[in-house]
């Protein structure tokens, strides 16, 4: 009997510690920082977001840590990009024994192809970012229907910001003379940006950062820069800057600064959110391409 009373007291204490079920946050894992930012914007303080590949990390070549398996095991939802970006993820999910729902944020986006591979960098078009956000909203709503109203309102607010962002990108690109709509970046991450906004990107690395360019690839790029009179080359936060600096030195093209492709920066950096990432890239492009 006494044990039963003790048990009742324990239950009462637990109930006092969490007075309403609604205060339990939905546990969400995002594979990389840009997705984590989308989830934060839609989930607000009702979700607890953990990002596997953090700021300035390279999601193409990530090696999961043992702590990642624990994060995935505890998650209700795992948000991934898909389109072949997170090749390391299926094994992680399997080894973690996670029961989480895996949500592919690019669902419904028509992928661009590079050779026979899908180009995974769909978030570089703001119109696609809208699709990511609506997919994330729908996933949060079905995982936690009691909070649906809040997720929908948050998503609507954020989507309006993305609409404004898309307009600003178009206005900024329109200021760049057509003959100067071409740049060099490190890896082939801007195909969707190019298709949406009409800036040509030439990249010595392939669609993944995994590949190393050969001496012949680099010589080809240098010839291209000279013959097309490409005005600027850009660094990326996830790639070694030496290759781009060397290409700049050999061709006389201007180093236009850093473009953020696959990763946000930390809070102190130039691109701690997706919206700041896009705004930074636009500023870097217009700064280098408008005389
Ligand atoms: Zn990439």
PDB file of C-alpha atoms and ligand atoms in Angstrom:
ATOM      1  CA  UNK A   1       0.000   0.000   0.000  1.00  0.00           C
ATOM      2  CA  UNK A   2       2.735   2.401   0.967  1.00  0.00           C
ATOM      3  CA  UNK A   3       4.524   1.654  -2.267  1.00  0.00           C
ATOM      4  CA  UNK A   4       1.336   2.463  -4.151  1.00  0.00           C
ATOM      5  CA  UNK A   5       1.052   5.823  -2.363  1.00  0.00           C
ATOM      6  CA  UNK A   6       4.634   6.621  -3.201  1.00  0.00           C
ATOM      7  CA  UNK A   7       3.918   5.789  -6.786  1.00  0.00           C
ATOM      8  CA  UNK A   8       0.919   8.150  -6.789  1.00  0.00           C
ATOM      9  CA  UNK A   9       3.083  10.944  -5.388  1.00  0.00           C
ATOM     10  CA  UNK A  10       5.603  10.327  -8.140  1.00  0.00           C
ATOM     11  CA  UNK A  11       2.887  10.531 -10.762  1.00  0.00           C
ATOM     12  CA  UNK A  12       1.629  13.786  -9.265  1.00  0.00           C
ATOM     13  CA  UNK A  13       5.143  15.234  -9.370  1.00  0.00           C
ATOM     14  CA  UNK A  14       5.574  14.229 -13.003  1.00  0.00           C
ATOM     15  CA  UNK A  15       2.213  15.768 -13.870  1.00  0.00           C
ATOM     16  CA  UNK A  16       3.200  18.998 -12.096  1.00  0.00           C
ATOM     17  CA  UNK A  17       6.460  19.124 -14.007  1.00  0.00           C
ATOM     18  CA  UNK A  18       4.696  18.941 -17.356  1.00  0.00           C
ATOM     19  CA  UNK A  19       1.255  20.492 -16.904  1.00  0.00           C
ATOM     20  CA  UNK A  20       0.156  20.156 -20.512  1.00  0.00           C
ATOM     21  CA  UNK A  21       1.050  17.730 -23.237  1.00  0.00           C
ATOM     22  CA  UNK A  22       1.398  20.651 -25.627  1.00  0.00           C
ATOM     23  CA  UNK A  23       4.598  21.731 -23.897  1.00  0.00           C
ATOM     24  CA  UNK A  24       6.415  18.630 -25.070  1.00  0.00           C
ATOM     25  CA  UNK A  25       8.320  19.750 -28.122  1.00  0.00           C
ATOM     26  CA  UNK A  26       8.340  17.691 -31.281  1.00  0.00           C
ATOM     27  CA  UNK A  27      11.782  16.185 -31.737  1.00  0.00           C
ATOM     28  CA  UNK A  28      13.035  16.786 -35.294  1.00  0.00           C
ATOM     29  CA  UNK A  29      16.395  15.988 -36.860  1.00  0.00           C
ATOM     30  CA  UNK A  30      17.439  17.829 -40.047  1.00  0.00           C
ATOM     31  CA  UNK A  31      20.288  16.425 -42.113  1.00  0.00           C
ATOM     32  CA  UNK A  32      22.011  19.775 -42.703  1.00  0.00           C
ATOM     33  CA  UNK A  33      21.932  23.398 -41.601  1.00  0.00           C
ATOM     34  CA  UNK A  34      19.706  24.874 -44.341  1.00  0.00           C
ATOM     35  CA  UNK A  35      16.962  22.321 -43.655  1.00  0.00           C
ATOM     36  CA  UNK A  36      17.377  22.965 -39.926  1.00  0.00           C
ATOM     37  CA  UNK A  37      16.659  26.643 -40.543  1.00  0.00           C
ATOM     38  CA  UNK A  38      13.488  25.829 -42.515  1.00  0.00           C
ATOM     39  CA  UNK A  39      12.283  23.567 -39.683  1.00  0.00           C
ATOM     40  CA  UNK A  40      12.958  26.285 -37.076  1.00  0.00           C
ATOM     41  CA  UNK A  41      10.958  28.803 -39.070  1.00  0.00           C
ATOM     42  CA  UNK A  42       7.935  26.518 -39.390  1.00  0.00           C
ATOM     43  CA  UNK A  43       8.170  24.790 -36.005  1.00  0.00           C
ATOM     44  CA  UNK A  44       9.108  27.822 -33.911  1.00  0.00           C
ATOM     45  CA  UNK A  45       9.311  26.986 -30.209  1.00  0.00           C
ATOM     46  CA  UNK A  46       7.070  23.925 -30.630  1.00  0.00           C
ATOM     47  CA  UNK A  47       9.838  21.835 -32.111  1.00  0.00           C
ATOM     48  CA  UNK A  48      13.300  20.913 -30.939  1.00  0.00           C
ATOM     49  CA  UNK A  49      15.556  20.834 -34.018  1.00  0.00           C
ATOM     50  CA  UNK A  50      18.874  19.039 -34.179  1.00  0.00           C
ATOM     51  CA  UNK A  51      21.048  19.425 -37.268  1.00  0.00           C
ATOM     52  CA  UNK A  52      23.460  16.622 -38.167  1.00  0.00           C
ATOM     53  CA  UNK A  53      25.789  18.524 -40.533  1.00  0.00           C
ATOM     54  CA  UNK A  54      26.192  21.867 -38.796  1.00  0.00           C
ATOM     55  CA  UNK A  55      27.351  25.333 -39.905  1.00  0.00           C
ATOM     56  CA  UNK A  56      30.105  25.369 -42.548  1.00  0.00           C
ATOM     57  CA  UNK A  57      29.921  21.565 -42.781  1.00  0.00           C
ATOM     58  CA  UNK A  58      29.973  19.620 -46.036  1.00  0.00           C
ATOM     59  CA  UNK A  59      26.883  17.402 -46.313  1.00  0.00           C
ATOM     60  CA  UNK A  60      28.252  15.563 -49.386  1.00  0.00           C
ATOM     61  CA  UNK A  61      31.068  13.848 -47.533  1.00  0.00           C
ATOM     62  CA  UNK A  62      29.826  13.651 -43.960  1.00  0.00           C
ATOM     63  CA  UNK A  63      30.875  10.870 -41.593  1.00  0.00           C
ATOM     64  CA  UNK A  64      28.218  10.451 -38.879  1.00  0.00           C
ATOM     65  CA  UNK A  65      29.398  10.414 -35.261  1.00  0.00           C
ATOM     66  CA  UNK A  66      28.029   7.918 -32.698  1.00  0.00           C
ATOM     67  CA  UNK A  67      26.115  10.828 -31.124  1.00  0.00           C
ATOM     68  CA  UNK A  68      24.242  11.247 -34.435  1.00  0.00           C
ATOM     69  CA  UNK A  69      22.758   7.747 -34.111  1.00  0.00           C
ATOM     70  CA  UNK A  70      21.390   8.753 -30.705  1.00  0.00           C
ATOM     71  CA  UNK A  71      19.878  11.953 -32.147  1.00  0.00           C
ATOM     72  CA  UNK A  72      18.211  10.019 -34.960  1.00  0.00           C
ATOM     73  CA  UNK A  73      16.974   7.326 -32.556  1.00  0.00           C
ATOM     74  CA  UNK A  74      15.229   9.961 -30.418  1.00  0.00           C
ATOM     75  CA  UNK A  75      13.650  11.839 -33.338  1.00  0.00           C
ATOM     76  CA  UNK A  76      10.002  11.696 -34.393  1.00  0.00           C
ATOM     77  CA  UNK A  77      10.876  13.142 -37.813  1.00  0.00           C
ATOM     78  CA  UNK A  78      14.075  13.121 -39.836  1.00  0.00           C
ATOM     79  CA  UNK A  79      14.030  15.779 -42.560  1.00  0.00           C
ATOM     80  CA  UNK A  80      16.330  15.085 -45.500  1.00  0.00           C
ATOM     81  CA  UNK A  81      16.997  16.771 -48.829  1.00  0.00           C
ATOM     82  CA  UNK A  82      17.049  13.594 -50.901  1.00  0.00           C
ATOM     83  CA  UNK A  83      18.114  13.648 -54.585  1.00  0.00           C
ATOM     84  CA  UNK A  84      21.214  11.710 -53.550  1.00  0.00           C
ATOM     85  CA  UNK A  85      22.634  14.406 -51.267  1.00  0.00           C
ATOM     86  CA  UNK A  86      22.840  12.401 -48.044  1.00  0.00           C
ATOM     87  CA  UNK A  87      24.370   9.103 -49.198  1.00  0.00           C
ATOM     88  CA  UNK A  88      25.519   8.426 -45.621  1.00  0.00           C
ATOM     89  CA  UNK A  89      22.053   8.761 -44.087  1.00  0.00           C
ATOM     90  CA  UNK A  90      20.242   5.451 -44.772  1.00  0.00           C
ATOM     91  CA  UNK A  91      22.934   3.503 -42.922  1.00  0.00           C
ATOM     92  CA  UNK A  92      22.809   5.907 -40.002  1.00  0.00           C
ATOM     93  CA  UNK A  93      19.016   5.589 -39.729  1.00  0.00           C
ATOM     94  CA  UNK A  94      19.229   1.819 -39.938  1.00  0.00           C
ATOM     95  CA  UNK A  95      21.975   1.458 -37.347  1.00  0.00           C
ATOM     96  CA  UNK A  96      20.183   3.828 -34.968  1.00  0.00           C
ATOM     97  CA  UNK A  97      17.076   1.605 -34.945  1.00  0.00           C
ATOM     98  CA  UNK A  98      15.051   4.803 -35.303  1.00  0.00           C
ATOM     99  CA  UNK A  99      11.293   4.656 -35.810  1.00  0.00           C
ATOM    100  CA  UNK A 100      11.277   8.245 -37.100  1.00  0.00           C
ATOM    101  CA  UNK A 101       9.321   9.207 -40.192  1.00  0.00           C
ATOM    102  CA  UNK A 102      11.801  10.163 -42.933  1.00  0.00           C
ATOM    103  CA  UNK A 103      10.600  13.258 -44.784  1.00  0.00           C
ATOM    104  CA  UNK A 104      12.123  14.153 -48.154  1.00  0.00           C
ATOM    105  CA  UNK A 105      11.873  17.937 -48.359  1.00  0.00           C
ATOM    106  CA  UNK A 106      12.409  18.037 -52.149  1.00  0.00           C
ATOM    107  CA  UNK A 107       9.321  15.896 -52.814  1.00  0.00           C
ATOM    108  CA  UNK A 108       7.457  17.434 -55.767  1.00  0.00           C
ATOM    109  CA  UNK A 109      10.459  19.337 -57.151  1.00  0.00           C
ATOM    110  CA  UNK A 110      11.422  18.401 -60.712  1.00  0.00           C
ATOM    111  CA  UNK A 111      15.146  17.663 -60.341  1.00  0.00           C
ATOM    112  CA  UNK A 112      17.726  19.082 -62.710  1.00  0.00           C
ATOM    113  CA  UNK A 113      20.181  16.536 -64.057  1.00  0.00           C
ATOM    114  CA  UNK A 114      23.944  16.697 -64.236  1.00  0.00           C
ATOM    115  CA  UNK A 115      24.880  13.856 -66.520  1.00  0.00           C
ATOM    116  CA  UNK A 116      22.790  10.947 -65.291  1.00  0.00           C
ATOM    117  CA  UNK A 117      22.677  12.177 -61.673  1.00  0.00           C
ATOM    118  CA  UNK A 118      20.041  14.374 -60.083  1.00  0.00           C
ATOM    119  CA  UNK A 119      21.419  17.723 -58.950  1.00  0.00           C
ATOM    120  CA  UNK A 120      20.612  17.828 -55.216  1.00  0.00           C
ATOM    121  CA  UNK A 121      21.068  21.602 -54.676  1.00  0.00           C
ATOM    122  CA  UNK A 122      17.395  22.457 -55.262  1.00  0.00           C
ATOM    123  CA  UNK A 123      17.264  24.968 -52.373  1.00  0.00           C
ATOM    124  CA  UNK A 124      19.306  27.445 -54.424  1.00  0.00           C
ATOM    125  CA  UNK A 125      16.102  28.508 -56.176  1.00  0.00           C
ATOM    126  CA  UNK A 126      13.841  30.375 -53.755  1.00  0.00           C
ATOM    127  CA  UNK A 127      10.765  29.011 -55.541  1.00  0.00           C
ATOM    128  CA  UNK A 128      12.010  25.539 -54.612  1.00  0.00           C
ATOM    129  CA  UNK A 129      12.651  26.639 -51.028  1.00  0.00           C
ATOM    130  CA  UNK A 130       8.894  27.314 -50.878  1.00  0.00           C
ATOM    131  CA  UNK A 131       8.286  23.653 -51.738  1.00  0.00           C
ATOM    132  CA  UNK A 132      10.735  22.526 -49.040  1.00  0.00           C
ATOM    133  CA  UNK A 133       8.866  24.668 -46.510  1.00  0.00           C
ATOM    134  CA  UNK A 134       5.401  23.408 -47.464  1.00  0.00           C
ATOM    135  CA  UNK A 135       6.638  19.794 -47.268  1.00  0.00           C
ATOM    136  CA  UNK A 136       8.133  20.465 -43.833  1.00  0.00           C
ATOM    137  CA  UNK A 137       4.907  22.184 -42.708  1.00  0.00           C
ATOM    138  CA  UNK A 138       2.814  19.196 -43.822  1.00  0.00           C
ATOM    139  CA  UNK A 139       5.162  16.760 -42.068  1.00  0.00           C
ATOM    140  CA  UNK A 140       4.995  18.727 -38.793  1.00  0.00           C
ATOM    141  CA  UNK A 141       1.199  18.944 -39.051  1.00  0.00           C
ATOM    142  CA  UNK A 142       0.812  15.191 -39.480  1.00  0.00           C
ATOM    143  CA  UNK A 143       3.319  14.368 -36.736  1.00  0.00           C
ATOM    144  CA  UNK A 144       1.735  16.809 -34.287  1.00  0.00           C
ATOM    145  CA  UNK A 145      -1.841  17.639 -35.379  1.00  0.00           C
ATOM    146  CA  UNK A 146      -2.633  19.388 -32.085  1.00  0.00           C
ATOM    147  CA  UNK A 147      -0.231  22.182 -33.087  1.00  0.00           C
ATOM    148  CA  UNK A 148      -1.303  22.357 -36.742  1.00  0.00           C
ATOM    149  CA  UNK A 149      -2.625  25.925 -36.510  1.00  0.00           C
ATOM    150  CA  UNK A 150       0.693  27.265 -35.246  1.00  0.00           C
ATOM    151  CA  UNK A 151       2.713  25.405 -37.897  1.00  0.00           C
ATOM    152  CA  UNK A 152       0.422  26.723 -40.643  1.00  0.00           C
ATOM    153  CA  UNK A 153       0.634  30.316 -39.403  1.00  0.00           C
ATOM    154  CA  UNK A 154       4.420  30.159 -39.038  1.00  0.00           C
ATOM    155  CA  UNK A 155       4.768  28.667 -42.515  1.00  0.00           C
ATOM    156  CA  UNK A 156       2.577  31.370 -44.020  1.00  0.00           C
ATOM    157  CA  UNK A 157       4.701  34.109 -42.419  1.00  0.00           C
ATOM    158  CA  UNK A 158       7.925  32.517 -43.621  1.00  0.00           C
ATOM    159  CA  UNK A 159       6.610  31.847 -47.146  1.00  0.00           C
ATOM    160  CA  UNK A 160       5.740  35.548 -47.448  1.00  0.00           C
ATOM    161  CA  UNK A 161       9.365  36.358 -46.564  1.00  0.00           C
ATOM    162  CA  UNK A 162      10.555  33.918 -49.239  1.00  0.00           C
ATOM    163  CA  UNK A 163       8.297  35.605 -51.808  1.00  0.00           C
ATOM    164  CA  UNK A 164       9.871  38.965 -50.969  1.00  0.00           C
ATOM    165  CA  UNK A 165      13.322  37.375 -51.171  1.00  0.00           C
ATOM    166  CA  UNK A 166      12.601  35.925 -54.616  1.00  0.00           C
ATOM    167  CA  UNK A 167      11.492  39.348 -55.888  1.00  0.00           C
ATOM    168  CA  UNK A 168      14.654  40.951 -54.503  1.00  0.00           C
ATOM    169  CA  UNK A 169      16.873  38.348 -56.186  1.00  0.00           C
ATOM    170  CA  UNK A 170      15.214  39.017 -59.545  1.00  0.00           C
ATOM    171  CA  UNK A 171      15.535  42.774 -59.152  1.00  0.00           C
ATOM    172  CA  UNK A 172      19.208  42.503 -58.193  1.00  0.00           C
ATOM    173  CA  UNK A 173      20.095  40.189 -61.099  1.00  0.00           C
ATOM    174  CA  UNK A 174      18.307  42.546 -63.492  1.00  0.00           C
ATOM    175  CA  UNK A 175      20.882  45.215 -62.557  1.00  0.00           C
ATOM    176  CA  UNK A 176      23.763  43.073 -63.884  1.00  0.00           C
ATOM    177  CA  UNK A 177      24.584  43.615 -67.580  1.00  0.00           C
ATOM    178  CA  UNK A 178      23.669  40.471 -69.587  1.00  0.00           C
ATOM    179  CA  UNK A 179      27.225  40.055 -70.902  1.00  0.00           C
ATOM    180  CA  UNK A 180      28.433  39.631 -67.329  1.00  0.00           C
ATOM    181  CA  UNK A 181      25.960  36.909 -66.262  1.00  0.00           C
ATOM    182  CA  UNK A 182      28.694  34.290 -65.814  1.00  0.00           C
ATOM    183  CA  UNK A 183      30.911  33.312 -62.937  1.00  0.00           C
ATOM    184  CA  UNK A 184      33.115  30.500 -61.659  1.00  0.00           C
ATOM    185  CA  UNK A 185      32.291  28.814 -58.361  1.00  0.00           C
ATOM    186  CA  UNK A 186      33.998  25.900 -56.665  1.00  0.00           C
ATOM    187  CA  UNK A 187      31.550  23.015 -57.019  1.00  0.00           C
ATOM    188  CA  UNK A 188      28.473  22.639 -59.163  1.00  0.00           C
ATOM    189  CA  UNK A 189      25.954  23.845 -56.573  1.00  0.00           C
ATOM    190  CA  UNK A 190      24.191  26.661 -58.410  1.00  0.00           C
ATOM    191  CA  UNK A 191      22.370  24.871 -61.238  1.00  0.00           C
ATOM    192  CA  UNK A 192      18.926  25.686 -59.808  1.00  0.00           C
ATOM    193  CA  UNK A 193      19.975  29.263 -59.146  1.00  0.00           C
ATOM    194  CA  UNK A 194      21.211  29.498 -62.740  1.00  0.00           C
ATOM    195  CA  UNK A 195      17.992  28.037 -64.129  1.00  0.00           C
ATOM    196  CA  UNK A 196      15.787  30.308 -62.004  1.00  0.00           C
ATOM    197  CA  UNK A 197      17.672  33.596 -62.283  1.00  0.00           C
ATOM    198  CA  UNK A 198      19.840  33.398 -65.394  1.00  0.00           C
ATOM    199  CA  UNK A 199      23.411  33.554 -64.112  1.00  0.00           C
ATOM    200  CA  UNK A 200      25.743  30.946 -65.632  1.00  0.00           C
ATOM    201  CA  UNK A 201      28.007  29.102 -63.224  1.00  0.00           C
ATOM    202  CA  UNK A 202      31.026  27.116 -64.282  1.00  0.00           C
ATOM    203  CA  UNK A 203      32.488  24.871 -61.600  1.00  0.00           C
ATOM    204  CA  UNK A 204      35.802  23.004 -61.617  1.00  0.00           C
ATOM    205  CA  UNK A 205      34.469  20.480 -59.111  1.00  0.00           C
ATOM    206  CA  UNK A 206      31.471  18.353 -60.032  1.00  0.00           C
ATOM    207  CA  UNK A 207      28.083  18.288 -58.404  1.00  0.00           C
ATOM    208  CA  UNK A 208      29.623  16.806 -55.266  1.00  0.00           C
ATOM    209  CA  UNK A 209      32.657  18.115 -53.405  1.00  0.00           C
ATOM    210  CA  UNK A 210      33.944  14.534 -53.391  1.00  0.00           C
ATOM    211  CA  UNK A 211      35.573  14.772 -56.800  1.00  0.00           C
ATOM    212  CA  UNK A 212      39.007  16.340 -57.290  1.00  0.00           C
ATOM    213  CA  UNK A 213      39.524  18.213 -60.554  1.00  0.00           C
ATOM    214  CA  UNK A 214      42.347  16.930 -62.743  1.00  0.00           C
ATOM    215  CA  UNK A 215      45.068  19.211 -64.119  1.00  0.00           C
ATOM    216  CA  UNK A 216      43.275  18.928 -67.457  1.00  0.00           C
ATOM    217  CA  UNK A 217      39.940  20.048 -65.932  1.00  0.00           C
ATOM    218  CA  UNK A 218      41.648  23.084 -64.452  1.00  0.00           C
ATOM    219  CA  UNK A 219      43.401  23.950 -67.714  1.00  0.00           C
ATOM    220  CA  UNK A 220      39.997  23.692 -69.445  1.00  0.00           C
ATOM    221  CA  UNK A 221      38.426  26.076 -66.931  1.00  0.00           C
ATOM    222  CA  UNK A 222      41.253  28.563 -67.375  1.00  0.00           C
ATOM    223  CA  UNK A 223      40.802  28.534 -71.166  1.00  0.00           C
ATOM    224  CA  UNK A 224      37.059  28.993 -70.666  1.00  0.00           C
ATOM    225  CA  UNK A 225      37.516  31.986 -68.365  1.00  0.00           C
ATOM    226  CA  UNK A 226      39.812  33.664 -70.893  1.00  0.00           C
ATOM    227  CA  UNK A 227      37.699  32.989 -73.972  1.00  0.00           C
ATOM    228  CA  UNK A 228      34.354  33.832 -72.322  1.00  0.00           C
ATOM    229  CA  UNK A 229      35.908  36.779 -70.485  1.00  0.00           C
ATOM    230  CA  UNK A 230      34.372  35.604 -67.221  1.00  0.00           C
ATOM    231  CA  UNK A 231      34.650  38.537 -64.849  1.00  0.00           C
ATOM    232  CA  UNK A 232      34.651  36.881 -61.431  1.00  0.00           C
ATOM    233  CA  UNK A 233      35.414  33.705 -59.522  1.00  0.00           C
ATOM    234  CA  UNK A 234      33.912  32.817 -56.149  1.00  0.00           C
ATOM    235  CA  UNK A 235      34.976  30.845 -53.104  1.00  0.00           C
ATOM    236  CA  UNK A 236      32.637  28.650 -51.064  1.00  0.00           C
ATOM    237  CA  UNK A 237      32.518  28.171 -47.324  1.00  0.00           C
ATOM    238  CA  UNK A 238      32.601  24.374 -47.612  1.00  0.00           C
ATOM    239  CA  UNK A 239      35.458  23.999 -50.099  1.00  0.00           C
ATOM    240  CA  UNK A 240      39.206  24.548 -50.115  1.00  0.00           C
ATOM    241  CA  UNK A 241      39.800  28.117 -51.396  1.00  0.00           C
ATOM    242  CA  UNK A 242      43.218  27.368 -52.922  1.00  0.00           C
ATOM    243  CA  UNK A 243      41.947  26.078 -56.262  1.00  0.00           C
ATOM    244  CA  UNK A 244      39.816  29.159 -56.920  1.00  0.00           C
ATOM    245  CA  UNK A 245      42.613  31.504 -55.831  1.00  0.00           C
ATOM    246  CA  UNK A 246      44.980  29.764 -58.235  1.00  0.00           C
ATOM    247  CA  UNK A 247      42.493  30.062 -61.112  1.00  0.00           C
ATOM    248  CA  UNK A 248      42.023  33.760 -60.303  1.00  0.00           C
ATOM    249  CA  UNK A 249      45.766  34.359 -60.248  1.00  0.00           C
ATOM    250  CA  UNK A 250      46.256  32.636 -63.615  1.00  0.00           C
ATOM    251  CA  UNK A 251      43.399  34.359 -65.415  1.00  0.00           C
ATOM    252  CA  UNK A 252      43.234  37.756 -63.766  1.00  0.00           C
ATOM    253  CA  UNK A 253      39.540  37.182 -62.938  1.00  0.00           C
ATOM    254  CA  UNK A 254      38.435  38.952 -59.804  1.00  0.00           C
ATOM    255  CA  UNK A 255      37.784  36.930 -56.641  1.00  0.00           C
ATOM    256  CA  UNK A 256      34.232  38.054 -55.944  1.00  0.00           C
ATOM    257  CA  UNK A 257      34.196  36.803 -52.366  1.00  0.00           C
ATOM    258  CA  UNK A 258      32.436  33.793 -50.900  1.00  0.00           C
ATOM    259  CA  UNK A 259      29.220  32.254 -52.131  1.00  0.00           C
ATOM    260  CA  UNK A 260      27.347  30.118 -49.637  1.00  0.00           C
ATOM    261  CA  UNK A 261      26.153  26.984 -51.360  1.00  0.00           C
ATOM    262  CA  UNK A 262      25.438  23.992 -49.134  1.00  0.00           C
ATOM    263  CA  UNK A 263      25.786  25.302 -45.627  1.00  0.00           C
ATOM    264  CA  UNK A 264      24.880  28.166 -43.370  1.00  0.00           C
ATOM    265  CA  UNK A 265      27.523  29.855 -41.244  1.00  0.00           C
ATOM    266  CA  UNK A 266      27.374  30.031 -37.467  1.00  0.00           C
ATOM    267  CA  UNK A 267      25.599  32.953 -35.784  1.00  0.00           C
ATOM    268  CA  UNK A 268      28.617  35.247 -36.133  1.00  0.00           C
ATOM    269  CA  UNK A 269      29.100  34.520 -39.843  1.00  0.00           C
ATOM    270  CA  UNK A 270      27.608  36.167 -42.911  1.00  0.00           C
ATOM    271  CA  UNK A 271      24.895  33.590 -43.584  1.00  0.00           C
ATOM    272  CA  UNK A 272      23.395  32.219 -40.357  1.00  0.00           C
ATOM    273  CA  UNK A 273      19.970  31.739 -41.997  1.00  0.00           C
ATOM    274  CA  UNK A 274      18.771  30.718 -45.461  1.00  0.00           C
ATOM    275  CA  UNK A 275      17.399  34.197 -46.174  1.00  0.00           C
ATOM    276  CA  UNK A 276      20.695  35.801 -45.144  1.00  0.00           C
ATOM    277  CA  UNK A 277      22.565  33.235 -47.260  1.00  0.00           C
ATOM    278  CA  UNK A 278      20.633  34.191 -50.400  1.00  0.00           C
ATOM    279  CA  UNK A 279      20.920  37.917 -49.640  1.00  0.00           C
ATOM    280  CA  UNK A 280      24.661  37.568 -49.092  1.00  0.00           C
ATOM    281  CA  UNK A 281      25.124  35.686 -52.387  1.00  0.00           C
ATOM    282  CA  UNK A 282      23.178  38.331 -54.296  1.00  0.00           C
ATOM    283  CA  UNK A 283      25.300  41.080 -52.778  1.00  0.00           C
ATOM    284  CA  UNK A 284      28.502  39.224 -53.658  1.00  0.00           C
ATOM    285  CA  UNK A 285      27.334  38.596 -57.246  1.00  0.00           C
ATOM    286  CA  UNK A 286      26.149  42.139 -57.922  1.00  0.00           C
ATOM    287  CA  UNK A 287      29.253  43.554 -56.202  1.00  0.00           C
ATOM    288  CA  UNK A 288      31.571  41.571 -58.482  1.00  0.00           C
ATOM    289  CA  UNK A 289      29.571  41.702 -61.726  1.00  0.00           C
ATOM    290  CA  UNK A 290      28.350  45.297 -61.827  1.00  0.00           C
ATOM    291  CA  UNK A 291      31.236  47.621 -62.734  1.00  0.00           C
TER     292      UNK A 291
HETATM  293 ZN1  LIG B   1      27.014  20.731 -52.945  1.00  0.00          ZN
END
